[in-house]
Amino acid sequence: MVLSHDVLVIGAGLAGMRAALEASRKGVDVAVLSKVHPVRSHSTQAQGGINASLGEDDSWEKHGFDTVKGSDYLGDQDAIEIFVKDAPERVVELEHMGTVFSRRDDGRIAQRPFGGAAFPRTCYVADITGQVLLHVLYEQLLQAGVRVYEEWFATSLIIEDGACRGALAMEIRSGQLQAFGAKVVIMATGGLGRVYEPSTNSLISTGDGQALAYRAGAALMDMEFVQFHPTTLRNGILVTEGARGEGGYLLNSKGNRFMEKYAPKMMELASRDVVSRAEQTEIDEGRGVDGFILLDLRHLGREKILERLPQIHELALDIAGVDAIDEPIPIRPGMHYAMGGIKTDVNGASVLPGLYAAGECACITVHGANRLGGNSLLETVVFGRRTGAAAAEHAGGVAPANVSEAVVSRDQDKIKAIFERADSGDSVARIRTEMGQTMNKYVGMFRTEQDLETAVAKLAELKERYKRVGVQDRSRVFNTSLLFHLELGNTLDLAEAIALAALHRKESRGAQFRRDFPQRDDEEWLKHILVRCTPEGPSLDYSPVTITRWQPERRVY
Amino acid sequence: MEAKLRVRRFDPESGDGVRYQSYVLEVPDYATVLDVLLQIREELDDSLALRCSCCSAICGSCAMRINGQARLACKTKAKAVAADSEEILVEPVGNMPVIKDLVADMDPFWQKARAVEPWLQPEGTPPEREYLVAHEIMRPLADIAACIMCGACVSDCSVLETELGLGKPPDQTFLGPAALAKAYRYVGDPRDAADASRLSALSRLEGIWDCTRCNICVEVCPKGVAPMDQILALRRKAIEQGYDEYLGARHTLEFEKTVRESSWL
């Protein structure tokens, strides 16, 4: 039997749930499908907050300029204008839904300073903003009675006559494959952090939606722009930018606040690409502390640390064995966020009819070459809502999907083939680790043509090995080995797209720093790179950047 | 360090029933129990099923019983629990059916959370901007909203253990600490106007008066939510607002009266 819905949202983080809620409000039959229970989604790891120009002295124009500058002028300014203008209303809406935002003395939503922002613009719930928002939106979804397929893994999109008409998915609990017919599919599967090792991302952040869309014919955009967050712990766990927003210092081995050398005005609160590169430069030039930089919160005092940064206090204790009240926390830059993703217009429509995307898996693009902290949560609700509304409208003009149940055999055969593979002496875990380390080493914060070519060659080898590797566990029920196998296929395709785009872009902009091309080159490279999947392999193309009111300038913090 | 684990295995497809499997492996001193389980999966046995995602105690996926107590595997250092016994005993959460190995069926858990209507029910249309709420009121609510719904409290809840042990159908058992803490997060919220319907519903059977105040949920909660304290706060609110006709409430009031009048229990 084929299960049919007007709108099928894949992914149940903030973007997916906000999209589903909006589609549901528009009266269409919407369902959400997610490989984990909604509240387990990676949005829960967002700590520091969500940006909106609520303050008396702030304005959407200032938020817009900060975002454009943060993007190193690669963000599309029509999208950015929509984004920052809608921000206050979306944040107030989250408050009306029940979010327990931290407050100012007058009872209004409190706002903290964040990187690359000229005003304290980031609304927060201590340092668990994403978690609280995710639970609130899940509860809104419960109230709205939206159907959620929990613990279902999407394996491919159904394309008929050049349009997306649904998806195939596996119920993890039974191992059964199922066809879903839909007038519109919205991808909201989040990030691809697990392409790298280490990463701040959850183990589930394997770019499934980007990979499925890419293989089905959608274009990926800005894939070379991978954000390294300045403050991550030994094992990749995130320490919020809020720690610096609240006044934390970054110190090198000499005890100096080295950011004065790199960003004399904004210091620790320069944009993330700038701070991460500064830290790595200090470490590489021998002024690190055992390969780390020190994040010093001591001067904030016990009370402020426990009130504003309780999770950070606990994580530093658990993971680094450091009490941030008495000692600085050893941190270093770590892979954190993909600015790139499925190319969409400002309503979330991809280039493939019937396929929409929102959140980190999409690329609209509001973040350009570097995202500002606090703008990712905002993106999920602004564009989640717009995409949900646009998808509902699109669904109104499309005949019901007429999907044949026979399509499930395609992915059934694929899984059967994995189960039947003889032991190649290799393993999914080994290939995954080699991929992650390759990306971290050769497609990291500092790039060169030679390193990128090394990465491309290594990834080609890993893709060949992936075709031969099987799994030991051949059970049907909750076979996590099979899931890891399928996820690895997704991450490998995206790793290749990232490395190729990075190799192609011969300039430095935002998060992409080429040692061999250290300058930004607006004449040649003020444009997006698109990557498409073809039978002959990935094919690259360009798309123009939309500039409205902010002309490119030199970027200094 | 050398980690020795004894893991409860169950594969519904094998027909074998429950068995325990021991693993010995070398792990870094800082490894969490989750790190060890993932290393087992990668190096020894990829059929071991478990849920995990964030590795930083915020997604709530990896609650399981470690040495008999519900904990988040990603927040529990192997070294710290290795000292307690010869082998670290790893089992799925309790008070829930098991799907496979360390993966529990949490459907009954989510149904109970749903039953407390965990969404804001304000009166009238909301203001144009945010509701004005003092930080001192919002702050404690944020501490309760910090619940990640991992199910550790429900796993070790002694009321549920007794009820399920006596064969009570799961959907007729105690609402449990997680759902009730969630309920207080809305009852205590000044923006919510549904206290009356919430408190009267929660005062009925399987609600706030079924807790025996054993304090286990407070001890096992990895996020400091203190569910039992929230249940007690709901009881106070219920009595204050006149929902005192229920057995538990009457018992409490009689108790108070006796002590007040006679100074004797």
PDB file of C-alpha atoms in Angstrom, chain A residues 37 39-40 44-45 54 92 95-104 106-109 125 128 131-132 135-136 138-140 142-143 150-151 173 202-204 234-235 237 306-307 311 314-315 317-319 427 429 432-433 471-473 475-481 484, chain B residues 11-13 30 38 41-42 44-56 58-61 75 77 99-100 103 105-107 110 114 118-120 126-135 138-139 141-142 145-150 182 185-186 189 191 222-223:
ATOM      1  CA  HIS A  37      11.894  11.157  17.384  1.00  0.00           C
ATOM      2  CA  VAL A  39      12.927  16.049  20.084  1.00  0.00           C
ATOM      3  CA  ARG A  40      16.110  14.050  19.371  1.00  0.00           C
ATOM      4  CA  THR A  44      18.415  20.621  20.261  1.00  0.00           C
ATOM      5  CA  GLN A  45      22.156  21.254  20.255  1.00  0.00           C
ATOM      6  CA  LEU A  54      13.920  43.666  18.961  1.00  0.00           C
ATOM      7  CA  VAL A  92       7.654  36.926  19.325  1.00  0.00           C
ATOM      8  CA  GLU A  95       7.405  33.423  22.772  1.00  0.00           C
ATOM      9  CA  HIS A  96       3.639  33.258  22.327  1.00  0.00           C
ATOM     10  CA  MET A  97       3.933  29.525  21.743  1.00  0.00           C
ATOM     11  CA  GLY A  98       5.396  29.229  25.218  1.00  0.00           C
ATOM     12  CA  THR A  99       9.174  29.573  24.910  1.00  0.00           C
ATOM     13  CA  VAL A 100      10.615  30.535  28.293  1.00  0.00           C
ATOM     14  CA  PHE A 101      13.045  33.146  26.979  1.00  0.00           C
ATOM     15  CA  SER A 102      15.393  34.697  29.524  1.00  0.00           C
ATOM     16  CA  ARG A 103      14.167  38.176  30.474  1.00  0.00           C
ATOM     17  CA  ARG A 104      15.365  41.699  31.082  1.00  0.00           C
ATOM     18  CA  ASP A 106      11.384  45.005  32.600  1.00  0.00           C
ATOM     19  CA  GLY A 107      10.060  41.574  31.655  1.00  0.00           C
ATOM     20  CA  ARG A 108      10.940  41.804  27.966  1.00  0.00           C
ATOM     21  CA  ILE A 109      13.023  39.175  26.142  1.00  0.00           C
ATOM     22  CA  VAL A 125      17.032  30.574  27.089  1.00  0.00           C
ATOM     23  CA  ILE A 128      19.745  25.653  25.950  1.00  0.00           C
ATOM     24  CA  GLN A 131      16.438  22.441  23.085  1.00  0.00           C
ATOM     25  CA  VAL A 132      13.653  24.575  24.501  1.00  0.00           C
ATOM     26  CA  HIS A 135      10.335  20.920  22.497  1.00  0.00           C
ATOM     27  CA  VAL A 136       7.966  23.877  22.154  1.00  0.00           C
ATOM     28  CA  TYR A 138       7.073  19.573  18.927  1.00  0.00           C
ATOM     29  CA  GLU A 139       4.330  20.366  21.397  1.00  0.00           C
ATOM     30  CA  GLN A 140       2.734  22.734  18.871  1.00  0.00           C
ATOM     31  CA  LEU A 142       1.077  17.633  18.916  1.00  0.00           C
ATOM     32  CA  GLN A 143      -1.592  20.253  19.481  1.00  0.00           C
ATOM     33  CA  GLU A 150       8.905   8.582  13.975  1.00  0.00           C
ATOM     34  CA  GLU A 151      12.055   6.586  13.299  1.00  0.00           C
ATOM     35  CA  ARG A 173      11.492  -0.658  13.870  1.00  0.00           C
ATOM     36  CA  SER A 202      25.059  15.025  16.239  1.00  0.00           C
ATOM     37  CA  LEU A 203      25.837  11.549  14.946  1.00  0.00           C
ATOM     38  CA  ILE A 204      22.585  11.776  12.982  1.00  0.00           C
ATOM     39  CA  ARG A 234      38.347  17.899  22.771  1.00  0.00           C
ATOM     40  CA  ASN A 235      35.752  15.540  21.318  1.00  0.00           C
ATOM     41  CA  ILE A 237      31.368  19.116  21.575  1.00  0.00           C
ATOM     42  CA  LEU A 306      25.806  29.198  36.506  1.00  0.00           C
ATOM     43  CA  GLU A 307      22.872  31.385  35.485  1.00  0.00           C
ATOM     44  CA  GLN A 311      25.212  23.634  30.265  1.00  0.00           C
ATOM     45  CA  GLU A 314      28.623  21.076  33.062  1.00  0.00           C
ATOM     46  CA  LEU A 315      29.999  19.996  29.661  1.00  0.00           C
ATOM     47  CA  LEU A 317      33.418  19.548  33.739  1.00  0.00           C
ATOM     48  CA  ASP A 318      32.282  16.297  32.104  1.00  0.00           C
ATOM     49  CA  ILE A 319      34.425  16.410  28.987  1.00  0.00           C
ATOM     50  CA  SER A 427      34.144  -1.755   7.331  1.00  0.00           C
ATOM     51  CA  ALA A 429      33.280   2.545  10.384  1.00  0.00           C
ATOM     52  CA  ARG A 432      33.616   6.811   7.641  1.00  0.00           C
ATOM     53  CA  THR A 433      36.595   7.628   9.858  1.00  0.00           C
ATOM     54  CA  VAL A 471      27.367  -5.160   7.047  1.00  0.00           C
ATOM     55  CA  GLN A 472      27.675  -8.064   9.461  1.00  0.00           C
ATOM     56  CA  ASP A 473      24.254  -7.545  10.960  1.00  0.00           C
ATOM     57  CA  SER A 475      18.577  -8.421  10.826  1.00  0.00           C
ATOM     58  CA  ARG A 476      15.487  -6.418   9.917  1.00  0.00           C
ATOM     59  CA  VAL A 477      14.423  -4.914  13.230  1.00  0.00           C
ATOM     60  CA  PHE A 478      16.270  -1.744  14.256  1.00  0.00           C
ATOM     61  CA  ASN A 479      19.330  -2.581  12.201  1.00  0.00           C
ATOM     62  CA  THR A 480      21.510   0.427  12.990  1.00  0.00           C
ATOM     63  CA  SER A 481      24.406  -1.016  10.979  1.00  0.00           C
ATOM     64  CA  PHE A 484      25.087   3.710   9.204  1.00  0.00           C
TER      65      PHE A 484
ATOM     66  CA  ASP B  11      16.769  -9.826  19.276  1.00  0.00           C
ATOM     67  CA  PRO B  12      13.083 -10.340  18.519  1.00  0.00           C
ATOM     68  CA  GLU B  13      13.920 -12.059  15.227  1.00  0.00           C
ATOM     69  CA  TYR B  30      37.993   9.569  29.491  1.00  0.00           C
ATOM     70  CA  LEU B  38      30.088   2.658  19.972  1.00  0.00           C
ATOM     71  CA  ARG B  41      29.821  -1.663  17.555  1.00  0.00           C
ATOM     72  CA  GLU B  42      32.738  -0.548  15.405  1.00  0.00           C
ATOM     73  CA  LEU B  44      33.533  -6.191  17.863  1.00  0.00           C
ATOM     74  CA  ASP B  45      29.856  -6.494  17.121  1.00  0.00           C
ATOM     75  CA  ASP B  46      27.894  -4.227  14.769  1.00  0.00           C
ATOM     76  CA  SER B  47      24.603  -5.912  15.673  1.00  0.00           C
ATOM     77  CA  LEU B  48      24.372  -4.222  19.088  1.00  0.00           C
ATOM     78  CA  ALA B  49      21.381  -1.881  18.769  1.00  0.00           C
ATOM     79  CA  LEU B  50      21.126   1.378  20.674  1.00  0.00           C
ATOM     80  CA  ARG B  51      19.915   4.928  20.189  1.00  0.00           C
ATOM     81  CA  CYS B  52      22.323   7.841  20.389  1.00  0.00           C
ATOM     82  CA  SER B  53      22.837  11.139  18.685  1.00  0.00           C
ATOM     83  CA  CYS B  54      24.238  14.267  20.302  1.00  0.00           C
ATOM     84  CA  CYS B  55      26.876  12.807  22.668  1.00  0.00           C
ATOM     85  CA  SER B  56      26.403  15.867  24.878  1.00  0.00           C
ATOM     86  CA  ILE B  58      20.924  17.201  25.358  1.00  0.00           C
ATOM     87  CA  CYS B  59      19.074  14.989  22.836  1.00  0.00           C
ATOM     88  CA  GLY B  60      17.916  12.411  25.392  1.00  0.00           C
ATOM     89  CA  SER B  61      18.420   9.376  23.126  1.00  0.00           C
ATOM     90  CA  LYS B  75      27.165  11.516  30.388  1.00  0.00           C
ATOM     91  CA  LYS B  77      32.218   7.967  32.456  1.00  0.00           C
ATOM     92  CA  ILE B  99      12.252  -3.488  20.956  1.00  0.00           C
ATOM     93  CA  LYS B 100      15.806  -4.768  20.621  1.00  0.00           C
ATOM     94  CA  VAL B 103      16.300   0.167  22.370  1.00  0.00           C
ATOM     95  CA  ASP B 105       9.601   1.205  22.997  1.00  0.00           C
ATOM     96  CA  MET B 106       8.908   4.729  24.205  1.00  0.00           C
ATOM     97  CA  ASP B 107       5.421   5.031  22.688  1.00  0.00           C
ATOM     98  CA  TRP B 110       5.171   9.862  24.635  1.00  0.00           C
ATOM     99  CA  ARG B 114       0.773  14.070  25.212  1.00  0.00           C
ATOM    100  CA  PRO B 118       1.909  20.176  26.915  1.00  0.00           C
ATOM    101  CA  TRP B 119       1.242  23.388  25.056  1.00  0.00           C
ATOM    102  CA  LEU B 120       0.516  26.920  26.180  1.00  0.00           C
ATOM    103  CA  PRO B 126      -1.746  37.457  22.770  1.00  0.00           C
ATOM    104  CA  PRO B 127      -0.187  40.933  23.041  1.00  0.00           C
ATOM    105  CA  GLU B 128       1.422  42.486  19.986  1.00  0.00           C
ATOM    106  CA  ARG B 129       4.888  41.961  21.435  1.00  0.00           C
ATOM    107  CA  GLU B 130       6.040  39.344  23.912  1.00  0.00           C
ATOM    108  CA  TYR B 131       4.227  38.726  27.202  1.00  0.00           C
ATOM    109  CA  LEU B 132       5.936  40.661  29.979  1.00  0.00           C
ATOM    110  CA  VAL B 133       7.184  38.154  32.543  1.00  0.00           C
ATOM    111  CA  ALA B 134       9.690  38.736  35.335  1.00  0.00           C
ATOM    112  CA  HIS B 135      12.968  36.874  34.935  1.00  0.00           C
ATOM    113  CA  MET B 138      10.772  32.568  33.939  1.00  0.00           C
ATOM    114  CA  ARG B 139      14.062  31.241  35.303  1.00  0.00           C
ATOM    115  CA  LEU B 141      10.380  27.404  34.449  1.00  0.00           C
ATOM    116  CA  ALA B 142      13.412  27.249  32.166  1.00  0.00           C
ATOM    117  CA  ALA B 145      11.865  23.114  30.422  1.00  0.00           C
ATOM    118  CA  ALA B 146      15.428  21.774  30.505  1.00  0.00           C
ATOM    119  CA  CYS B 147      13.859  18.298  30.663  1.00  0.00           C
ATOM    120  CA  ILE B 148      15.089  16.418  27.585  1.00  0.00           C
ATOM    121  CA  MET B 149      12.455  13.647  27.825  1.00  0.00           C
ATOM    122  CA  CYS B 150      15.106  10.951  28.056  1.00  0.00           C
ATOM    123  CA  LYS B 182       6.038  18.904  31.933  1.00  0.00           C
ATOM    124  CA  ARG B 185       6.060  23.737  33.437  1.00  0.00           C
ATOM    125  CA  TYR B 186       2.721  24.951  31.975  1.00  0.00           C
ATOM    126  CA  ASP B 189       3.643  29.542  33.533  1.00  0.00           C
ATOM    127  CA  ARG B 191       1.009  33.040  30.394  1.00  0.00           C
ATOM    128  CA  PRO B 222      20.506  13.856  34.399  1.00  0.00           C
ATOM    129  CA  LYS B 223      19.332  17.447  33.931  1.00  0.00           C
TER     130      LYS B 223
END
